[in-house]
Amino acid sequence: MLEKNAKIYVAGHRGLVGSAIWNNLKSRGYTNLVGRTHQELDLTDQVAVRQFFDEERPDAVVLAAAFVGGIMANSLYRADFIMQNMKMQCNVISESYAHGVKKLLFLGSTCIYPKNAPQPMKEDALLTSPLEYTNEEYAIAKIAGLKMCESYNLQYGTNYIAVMPTNLYGPNDNFHLENSHVMPAMMRKVYLAKLIHDDDWDAIRRDLDIRPVEGFNGSSQSEDILKVLAKYGISDNKVVLWGTGTPLREFLWSEDMADASVHVLLNVNFSDIIGIEKYSSVHYGASTDGAVDRNHSAGRGGALPQLGEIRNCHINVGTGKELTIRQLSELVVKAVGFTGTVEFDATKPDGTMRKLIDVSKLHSLGWTHKVEIEDGVRRLFDWYRQSL
């Protein structure tokens, strides 16, 4: 357990999950928190990251920063998705080790699993068959991150834990139409279609002033606004969504994810995940006087031979429940009070057809979710309206 005065660096503290983790830590009495915006610290800059760790020397690190987006963004920015995420992870994890960080929590994504993985997906499904093509680069980056944590633990005896959340949504979500995830994008489209039908141009312009679309904001001509919104399937009382509506998805409220993350950060060690009986007695080489040598491991360059093969030490974080994209759209329509039509464009990609995760490992470590999807959708729409 980290002391209440421990210095904790939350990378990505302004994001969907990072901000929720920050607030969760504060609510538990952890007030010595460190955060940097992207403008203050570019995590892809190795020299800048090293200088930051030299100055701050955190006791624990939460790596919640990432370059993220939905199907469209993943397709357009493939190089960015693998390179930006790999740079961030390599810099933060390597500097955490170099500066003696006691505990690190790495946040990944359940897109790490194969496209046709058996459902629900257990941690052991990792790397058993090909990935979904539309988010392959992001998935590979996140797999590399969790393997870094695993490998540092095995070689150096560190305590780096990787958690893999399912689809997240909640306060501070990204509602920008070009690169947002399915739920916030769907919610904004339905809301704007309702506003067009209501002829509420004050609200439309307020929305675009806060979140412009392809450079068009509230001061743009009405005709131009309608034209650019139509590109995203938004028109008078009608919304067109990508795909068939049949893929199944699992969603987790971001504040639940934060609570799970902090629970793991404070209460779960690497030894708990792989089996404390076999790990504690033989892990990273103890000297004859019982002192730990952080720079040597009996298995240097690979898993410890005494333990056999150690892999899939990450933890799935989710609800273990799913619904179709069409069912999700119905919940969004209800929350927004939309009376128009929602259509699905089957010529557009669906992505993975099913992505339900097995959360039995997480439950065995003492945590279960609290917010159900019906309540969460209403909460998200309330937050979105208040953000305008």
CSV table of C-alpha atoms in Angstrom, one decimal:
chain,number,residue,atom,x,y,z
A,1,MET,CA,0.0,0.0,0.0
A,2,LEU,CA,1.3,3.4,-0.9
A,3,GLU,CA,1.6,6.0,1.9
A,4,LYS,CA,-0.8,8.8,1.7
A,5,ASN,CA,2.0,11.3,1.1
A,6,ALA,CA,3.5,9.2,-1.7
A,7,LYS,CA,4.1,11.3,-4.9
A,8,ILE,CA,2.0,9.9,-7.7
A,9,TYR,CA,2.5,11.0,-11.3
A,10,VAL,CA,-0.6,10.6,-13.4
A,11,ALA,CA,0.4,10.7,-17.1
A,12,GLY,CA,-2.7,11.8,-19.1
A,13,HIS,CA,-4.4,13.4,-16.0
A,14,ARG,CA,-6.7,15.6,-18.2
A,15,GLY,CA,-8.0,12.7,-20.2
A,16,LEU,CA,-11.1,10.5,-19.8
A,17,VAL,CA,-9.5,8.0,-17.5
A,18,GLY,CA,-6.6,10.0,-16.2
A,19,SER,CA,-8.8,12.7,-14.8
A,20,ALA,CA,-11.1,10.2,-13.1
A,21,ILE,CA,-8.1,8.4,-11.6
A,22,TRP,CA,-6.8,11.8,-10.3
A,23,ASN,CA,-10.1,12.5,-8.6
A,24,ASN,CA,-10.4,9.0,-7.2
A,25,LEU,CA,-6.9,9.2,-5.7
A,26,LYS,CA,-7.7,12.6,-4.1
A,27,SER,CA,-11.0,11.3,-2.7
A,28,ARG,CA,-8.9,8.5,-1.0
A,29,GLY,CA,-6.6,11.1,0.6
A,30,TYR,CA,-3.7,11.0,-1.9
A,31,THR,CA,-3.0,14.7,-2.5
A,32,ASN,CA,0.7,14.6,-3.5
A,33,LEU,CA,-0.3,14.2,-7.2
A,34,VAL,CA,1.7,15.3,-10.2
A,35,GLY,CA,0.3,16.0,-13.7
A,36,ARG,CA,1.5,17.6,-16.9
A,37,THR,CA,-0.5,18.6,-19.9
A,38,HIS,CA,0.8,17.7,-23.4
A,39,GLN,CA,1.8,21.3,-23.8
A,40,GLU,CA,3.9,21.2,-20.6
A,41,LEU,CA,5.4,17.7,-21.3
A,42,ASP,CA,5.6,15.9,-24.6
A,43,LEU,CA,5.8,12.2,-23.5
A,44,THR,CA,7.2,11.3,-27.0
A,45,ASP,CA,10.3,13.4,-26.2
A,46,GLN,CA,12.8,11.2,-24.4
A,47,VAL,CA,15.0,14.0,-23.1
A,48,ALA,CA,12.0,16.0,-21.8
A,49,VAL,CA,10.6,12.9,-20.0
A,50,ARG,CA,14.0,12.2,-18.4
A,51,GLN,CA,14.3,15.8,-17.2
A,52,PHE,CA,10.8,15.5,-15.7
A,53,PHE,CA,11.6,12.4,-13.8
A,54,ASP,CA,14.9,13.9,-12.6
A,55,GLU,CA,13.0,16.9,-11.2
A,56,GLU,CA,9.9,15.2,-9.7
A,57,ARG,CA,11.1,11.7,-8.8
A,58,PRO,CA,7.6,10.2,-8.3
A,59,ASP,CA,7.1,7.2,-6.0
A,60,ALA,CA,4.4,5.7,-8.3
A,61,VAL,CA,3.3,6.3,-11.9
A,62,VAL,CA,-0.1,5.8,-13.6
A,63,LEU,CA,0.4,5.7,-17.4
A,64,ALA,CA,-3.0,6.7,-18.7
A,65,ALA,CA,-1.7,8.9,-21.6
A,66,ALA,CA,-2.3,7.6,-25.1
A,67,PHE,CA,-3.0,8.5,-28.7
A,68,VAL,CA,-6.5,7.2,-29.2
A,69,GLY,CA,-9.5,7.3,-31.6
A,70,GLY,CA,-12.2,5.2,-33.3
A,71,ILE,CA,-12.4,3.2,-36.5
A,72,MET,CA,-12.0,6.3,-38.8
A,73,ALA,CA,-9.0,7.7,-36.9
A,74,ASN,CA,-7.3,4.3,-36.7
A,75,SER,CA,-7.6,3.9,-40.4
A,76,LEU,CA,-6.3,7.4,-41.2
A,77,TYR,CA,-3.5,7.7,-38.8
A,78,ARG,CA,-2.0,4.2,-38.6
A,79,ALA,CA,1.7,5.4,-38.3
A,80,ASP,CA,0.7,7.8,-35.6
A,81,PHE,CA,-1.1,5.2,-33.6
A,82,ILE,CA,1.8,2.8,-33.4
A,83,MET,CA,4.7,5.3,-33.2
A,84,GLN,CA,3.2,7.9,-30.8
A,85,ASN,CA,2.0,5.3,-28.3
A,86,MET,CA,5.3,3.3,-28.4
A,87,LYS,CA,7.3,6.4,-27.8
A,88,MET,CA,5.2,7.4,-24.8
A,89,GLN,CA,5.3,4.0,-23.3
A,90,CYS,CA,9.0,3.4,-23.8
A,91,ASN,CA,9.9,6.8,-22.3
A,92,VAL,CA,7.7,6.6,-19.2
A,93,ILE,CA,8.4,3.0,-18.4
A,94,SER,CA,12.2,3.2,-18.9
A,95,GLU,CA,12.5,6.4,-16.9
A,96,SER,CA,10.3,4.9,-14.2
A,97,TYR,CA,12.8,2.1,-13.8
A,98,ALA,CA,15.8,4.4,-14.0
A,99,HIS,CA,14.4,6.5,-11.2
A,100,GLY,CA,13.4,3.7,-8.9
A,101,VAL,CA,9.6,4.1,-9.2
A,102,LYS,CA,8.0,1.7,-6.7
A,103,LYS,CA,4.7,1.0,-8.5
A,104,LEU,CA,3.6,1.6,-12.1
A,105,LEU,CA,0.1,1.1,-13.5
A,106,PHE,CA,-0.1,0.8,-17.3
A,107,LEU,CA,-3.4,1.3,-19.0
A,108,GLY,CA,-4.0,-0.6,-22.2
A,109,SER,CA,-7.2,-1.7,-24.1
A,110,THR,CA,-9.0,-4.9,-24.8
A,111,CYS,CA,-8.4,-4.3,-28.5
A,112,ILE,CA,-5.1,-6.2,-27.8
A,113,TYR,CA,-7.1,-9.5,-28.3
A,114,PRO,CA,-7.4,-11.4,-31.5
A,115,LYS,CA,-10.3,-10.5,-33.8
A,116,ASN,CA,-11.8,-14.0,-33.5
A,117,ALA,CA,-10.8,-14.7,-29.8
A,118,PRO,CA,-13.1,-17.1,-27.9
A,119,GLN,CA,-15.8,-15.1,-26.0
A,120,PRO,CA,-15.7,-13.9,-23.3
A,121,MET,CA,-12.0,-13.1,-23.8
A,122,LYS,CA,-9.7,-14.3,-21.1
A,123,GLU,CA,-6.2,-12.8,-20.5
A,124,ASP,CA,-4.8,-16.0,-22.0
A,125,ALA,CA,-6.3,-15.3,-25.4
A,126,LEU,CA,-3.5,-12.7,-26.1
A,127,LEU,CA,-1.4,-13.4,-29.2
A,128,THR,CA,-3.3,-16.6,-30.1
A,129,SER,CA,-4.5,-15.5,-33.6
A,130,PRO,CA,-4.6,-12.3,-35.9
A,131,LEU,CA,-5.7,-8.9,-34.6
A,132,GLU,CA,-8.6,-6.8,-36.0
A,133,TYR,CA,-7.1,-5.0,-39.0
A,134,THR,CA,-8.7,-1.6,-38.3
A,135,ASN,CA,-7.0,-1.1,-35.0
A,136,GLU,CA,-3.9,-3.3,-35.4
A,137,GLU,CA,-1.3,-0.6,-34.8
A,138,TYR,CA,-2.9,0.6,-31.6
A,139,ALA,CA,-3.3,-2.9,-30.4
A,140,ILE,CA,0.4,-3.8,-31.2
A,141,ALA,CA,1.5,-0.7,-29.2
A,142,LYS,CA,-0.5,-1.7,-26.2
A,143,ILE,CA,0.7,-5.3,-26.4
A,144,ALA,CA,4.2,-4.0,-26.4
A,145,GLY,CA,3.4,-1.9,-23.3
A,146,LEU,CA,2.0,-4.7,-21.2
A,147,LYS,CA,5.0,-6.9,-22.3
A,148,MET,CA,7.4,-4.2,-21.2
A,149,CYS,CA,5.7,-4.2,-17.7
A,150,GLU,CA,5.8,-8.0,-17.6
A,151,SER,CA,9.4,-8.2,-18.8
A,152,TYR,CA,10.7,-5.6,-16.4
A,153,ASN,CA,9.1,-7.4,-13.5
A,154,LEU,CA,10.7,-10.7,-14.5
A,155,GLN,CA,14.1,-9.3,-15.2
A,156,TYR,CA,14.4,-6.6,-12.6
A,157,GLY,CA,11.8,-7.5,-9.9
A,158,THR,CA,9.8,-4.4,-10.5
A,159,ASN,CA,6.1,-4.0,-9.6
A,160,TYR,CA,4.5,-2.8,-12.8
A,161,ILE,CA,0.9,-3.9,-13.4
A,162,ALA,CA,-1.0,-3.6,-16.7
A,163,VAL,CA,-4.8,-3.3,-16.8
A,164,MET,CA,-6.8,-3.7,-20.0
A,165,PRO,CA,-10.1,-1.8,-19.9
A,166,THR,CA,-13.0,-2.4,-22.2
A,167,ASN,CA,-14.7,0.5,-24.1
A,168,LEU,CA,-14.8,3.4,-21.7
A,169,TYR,CA,-17.1,6.4,-21.5
A,170,GLY,CA,-17.8,9.2,-19.0
A,171,PRO,CA,-17.0,12.8,-18.0
A,172,ASN,CA,-14.3,14.5,-20.1
A,173,ASP,CA,-15.1,12.1,-23.0
A,174,ASN,CA,-14.0,13.0,-26.5
A,175,PHE,CA,-17.0,14.2,-28.6
A,176,HIS,CA,-15.1,15.4,-31.6
A,177,LEU,CA,-16.7,13.8,-34.6
A,178,GLU,CA,-13.4,13.1,-36.5
A,179,ASN,CA,-11.8,10.9,-33.9
A,180,SER,CA,-14.1,10.0,-31.1
A,181,HIS,CA,-15.2,6.6,-29.9
A,182,VAL,CA,-18.6,5.1,-30.7
A,183,MET,CA,-20.7,6.2,-27.8
A,184,PRO,CA,-19.8,10.0,-27.6
A,185,ALA,CA,-19.8,10.2,-31.4
A,186,MET,CA,-23.3,8.6,-31.6
A,187,MET,CA,-24.6,10.8,-28.8
A,188,ARG,CA,-23.4,14.1,-30.4
A,189,LYS,CA,-24.8,13.1,-33.8
A,190,VAL,CA,-28.2,12.3,-32.3
A,191,TYR,CA,-28.2,15.5,-30.3
A,192,LEU,CA,-27.2,17.7,-33.3
A,193,ALA,CA,-29.9,16.0,-35.5
A,194,LYS,CA,-32.4,16.9,-32.9
A,195,LEU,CA,-31.2,20.5,-32.7
A,196,ILE,CA,-31.4,20.8,-36.5
A,197,HIS,CA,-35.0,19.6,-36.4
A,198,ASP,CA,-35.8,21.9,-33.5
A,199,ASP,CA,-34.3,24.8,-35.5
A,200,ASP,CA,-32.2,25.6,-32.4
A,201,TRP,CA,-29.3,27.4,-34.1
A,202,ASP,CA,-28.1,29.0,-30.9
A,203,ALA,CA,-27.4,25.6,-29.4
A,204,ILE,CA,-25.9,24.3,-32.7
A,205,ARG,CA,-23.5,27.2,-32.9
A,206,ARG,CA,-22.6,26.8,-29.2
A,207,ASP,CA,-21.8,23.2,-29.8
A,208,LEU,CA,-19.6,23.9,-32.8
A,209,ASP,CA,-17.8,26.7,-31.0
A,210,ILE,CA,-16.7,24.3,-28.3
A,211,ARG,CA,-16.0,21.4,-30.7
A,212,PRO,CA,-15.5,22.6,-34.3
A,213,VAL,CA,-15.9,20.1,-37.1
A,214,GLU,CA,-13.3,20.2,-39.9
A,215,GLY,CA,-12.6,23.8,-39.0
A,216,PHE,CA,-16.2,24.9,-39.1
A,217,ASN,CA,-17.4,26.5,-35.9
A,218,GLY,CA,-20.4,28.5,-34.6
A,219,SER,CA,-19.6,31.5,-36.6
A,220,SER,CA,-19.7,29.6,-39.9
A,221,GLN,CA,-22.6,30.0,-42.4
A,222,SER,CA,-25.6,27.8,-41.6
A,223,GLU,CA,-25.4,26.1,-45.1
A,224,ASP,CA,-21.7,25.2,-44.5
A,225,ILE,CA,-22.5,23.8,-41.0
A,226,LEU,CA,-25.3,21.6,-42.4
A,227,LYS,CA,-23.0,20.4,-45.3
A,228,VAL,CA,-20.2,19.4,-43.0
A,229,LEU,CA,-22.5,17.7,-40.5
A,230,ALA,CA,-24.1,15.7,-43.4
A,231,LYS,CA,-20.7,14.2,-44.1
A,232,TYR,CA,-21.0,12.6,-40.6
A,233,GLY,CA,-24.5,11.3,-41.2
A,234,ILE,CA,-26.2,14.2,-39.3
A,235,SER,CA,-29.3,15.8,-40.8
A,236,ASP,CA,-32.8,17.0,-39.9
A,237,ASN,CA,-34.2,14.5,-37.4
A,238,LYS,CA,-32.0,11.7,-39.0
A,239,VAL,CA,-28.7,10.1,-38.1
A,240,VAL,CA,-26.8,7.5,-40.2
A,241,LEU,CA,-24.3,5.4,-38.3
A,242,TRP,CA,-21.5,3.2,-39.6
A,243,GLY,CA,-21.9,-0.5,-39.9
A,244,THR,CA,-24.8,-2.8,-39.4
A,245,GLY,CA,-25.6,-2.2,-35.8
A,246,THR,CA,-25.1,-5.8,-34.9
A,247,PRO,CA,-21.6,-5.8,-33.3
A,248,LEU,CA,-21.7,-6.5,-29.6
A,249,ARG,CA,-19.8,-4.1,-27.3
A,250,GLU,CA,-19.1,-3.9,-23.6
A,251,PHE,CA,-18.9,-0.5,-22.0
A,252,LEU,CA,-17.4,0.7,-18.6
A,253,TRP,CA,-18.1,4.0,-16.9
A,254,SER,CA,-14.8,5.9,-16.7
A,255,GLU,CA,-15.1,6.5,-13.0
A,256,ASP,CA,-15.6,2.8,-12.4
A,257,MET,CA,-12.4,2.2,-14.4
A,258,ALA,CA,-10.6,4.8,-12.2
A,259,ASP,CA,-11.8,3.0,-9.1
A,260,ALA,CA,-10.6,-0.3,-10.4
A,261,SER,CA,-7.3,1.2,-11.4
A,262,VAL,CA,-6.7,2.8,-8.0
A,263,HIS,CA,-7.7,-0.5,-6.3
A,264,VAL,CA,-5.1,-2.3,-8.3
A,265,LEU,CA,-2.5,0.4,-7.8
A,266,LEU,CA,-2.9,0.3,-4.0
A,267,ASN,CA,-3.7,-3.4,-3.4
A,268,VAL,CA,-2.4,-5.6,-6.1
A,269,ASN,CA,1.2,-6.7,-6.7
A,270,PHE,CA,2.8,-8.6,-9.5
A,271,SER,CA,3.3,-11.5,-7.1
A,272,ASP,CA,-0.5,-11.6,-6.5
A,273,ILE,CA,-1.2,-12.1,-10.2
A,274,ILE,CA,1.3,-14.9,-11.0
A,275,GLY,CA,1.1,-16.7,-7.7
A,276,ILE,CA,2.9,-15.5,-4.6
A,277,GLU,CA,3.9,-19.0,-3.5
A,278,LYS,CA,6.1,-19.7,-6.5
A,279,TYR,CA,7.2,-16.1,-7.3
A,280,SER,CA,8.3,-14.7,-3.9
A,281,SER,CA,10.9,-17.4,-3.2
A,282,VAL,CA,12.7,-17.3,-6.5
A,283,HIS,CA,12.0,-14.0,-8.3
A,284,TYR,CA,14.7,-11.6,-9.2
A,285,GLY,CA,17.9,-13.1,-7.6
A,286,ALA,CA,18.4,-12.7,-3.8
A,287,SER,CA,22.0,-12.5,-2.6
A,288,THR,CA,23.4,-14.8,0.1
A,289,ASP,CA,22.7,-12.2,2.8
A,290,GLY,CA,19.1,-11.9,1.7
A,291,ALA,CA,19.5,-8.5,0.0
A,292,VAL,CA,17.8,-7.9,-3.3
A,293,ASP,CA,19.9,-7.2,-6.4
A,294,ARG,CA,17.7,-5.0,-8.7
A,295,ASN,CA,20.2,-5.3,-11.6
A,296,HIS,CA,20.4,-9.1,-11.8
A,297,SER,CA,17.9,-11.9,-12.4
A,298,ALA,CA,18.5,-15.6,-12.6
A,299,GLY,CA,16.5,-15.4,-15.8
A,300,ARG,CA,18.1,-12.3,-17.3
A,301,GLY,CA,17.1,-12.1,-20.9
A,302,GLY,CA,14.0,-14.2,-20.5
A,303,ALA,CA,11.5,-15.6,-18.0
A,304,LEU,CA,12.9,-17.2,-14.9
A,305,PRO,CA,13.5,-20.9,-15.6
A,306,GLN,CA,12.4,-21.9,-12.1
A,307,LEU,CA,8.9,-20.6,-12.7
A,308,GLY,CA,8.4,-21.9,-16.2
A,309,GLU,CA,6.8,-19.6,-18.8
A,310,ILE,CA,5.2,-16.4,-17.3
A,311,ARG,CA,2.9,-14.5,-19.6
A,312,ASN,CA,-0.5,-12.8,-19.7
A,313,CYS,CA,0.0,-11.1,-16.4
A,314,HIS,CA,-2.3,-8.2,-17.3
A,315,ILE,CA,-5.8,-7.7,-15.9
A,316,ASN,CA,-9.0,-7.3,-17.8
A,317,VAL,CA,-11.2,-4.5,-16.5
A,318,GLY,CA,-14.9,-4.3,-17.5
A,319,THR,CA,-18.4,-5.3,-16.6
A,320,GLY,CA,-18.7,-8.7,-18.3
A,321,LYS,CA,-21.9,-7.5,-19.9
A,322,GLU,CA,-22.6,-6.5,-23.5
A,323,LEU,CA,-25.2,-5.0,-25.9
A,324,THR,CA,-25.4,-4.4,-29.7
A,325,ILE,CA,-24.5,-1.1,-31.2
A,326,ARG,CA,-28.2,-0.8,-32.3
A,327,GLN,CA,-29.3,-1.3,-28.6
A,328,LEU,CA,-26.8,1.3,-27.6
A,329,SER,CA,-28.3,3.7,-30.1
A,330,GLU,CA,-31.7,3.1,-28.6
A,331,LEU,CA,-30.4,4.0,-25.1
A,332,VAL,CA,-28.8,7.2,-26.6
A,333,VAL,CA,-32.0,8.2,-28.4
A,334,LYS,CA,-34.0,7.8,-25.2
A,335,ALA,CA,-31.5,9.8,-23.2
A,336,VAL,CA,-31.4,12.7,-25.8
A,337,GLY,CA,-35.2,12.6,-26.3
A,338,PHE,CA,-34.7,12.2,-30.0
A,339,THR,CA,-37.9,11.5,-32.1
A,340,GLY,CA,-36.2,11.0,-35.5
A,341,THR,CA,-34.7,8.0,-37.2
A,342,VAL,CA,-31.4,6.2,-36.8
A,343,GLU,CA,-30.2,4.3,-39.9
A,344,PHE,CA,-27.1,2.1,-40.3
A,345,ASP,CA,-24.9,2.2,-43.3
A,346,ALA,CA,-23.9,-1.5,-43.9
A,347,THR,CA,-21.3,-0.5,-46.5
A,348,LYS,CA,-19.1,0.9,-43.7
A,349,PRO,CA,-17.0,-1.3,-41.5
A,350,ASP,CA,-18.3,-2.9,-38.3
A,351,GLY,CA,-15.0,-3.6,-36.7
A,352,THR,CA,-14.7,-6.6,-34.5
A,353,MET,CA,-18.1,-8.3,-34.2
A,354,ARG,CA,-17.8,-9.1,-30.5
A,355,LYS,CA,-15.5,-7.9,-27.7
A,356,LEU,CA,-16.7,-9.2,-24.4
A,357,ILE,CA,-14.0,-9.8,-21.8
A,358,ASP,CA,-13.8,-12.3,-18.9
A,359,VAL,CA,-13.4,-10.3,-15.7
A,360,SER,CA,-13.0,-13.2,-13.3
A,361,LYS,CA,-9.3,-12.3,-12.5
A,362,LEU,CA,-10.4,-8.8,-11.6
A,363,HIS,CA,-13.2,-10.1,-9.4
A,364,SER,CA,-10.8,-12.5,-7.7
A,365,LEU,CA,-8.6,-9.5,-6.8
A,366,GLY,CA,-11.5,-7.8,-5.0
A,367,TRP,CA,-13.2,-5.4,-7.5
A,368,THR,CA,-16.5,-5.3,-9.4
A,369,HIS,CA,-18.2,-2.5,-11.4
A,370,LYS,CA,-21.0,-0.3,-10.0
A,371,VAL,CA,-22.5,1.8,-12.9
A,372,GLU,CA,-24.8,-0.1,-15.3
A,373,ILE,CA,-25.0,1.0,-19.0
A,374,GLU,CA,-28.6,2.5,-18.9
A,375,ASP,CA,-27.6,4.8,-16.0
A,376,GLY,CA,-24.2,5.6,-17.6
A,377,VAL,CA,-25.7,6.7,-20.9
A,378,ARG,CA,-28.0,9.2,-19.1
A,379,ARG,CA,-25.1,10.5,-17.0
A,380,LEU,CA,-22.9,11.0,-20.1
A,381,PHE,CA,-25.6,13.0,-21.9
A,382,ASP,CA,-26.1,15.1,-18.7
A,383,TRP,CA,-22.3,15.8,-18.6
A,384,TYR,CA,-22.2,16.6,-22.3
A,385,ARG,CA,-25.1,19.2,-22.1
A,386,GLN,CA,-23.4,20.8,-19.1
A,387,SER,CA,-20.1,21.1,-21.1
A,388,LEU,CA,-21.8,23.3,-23.7
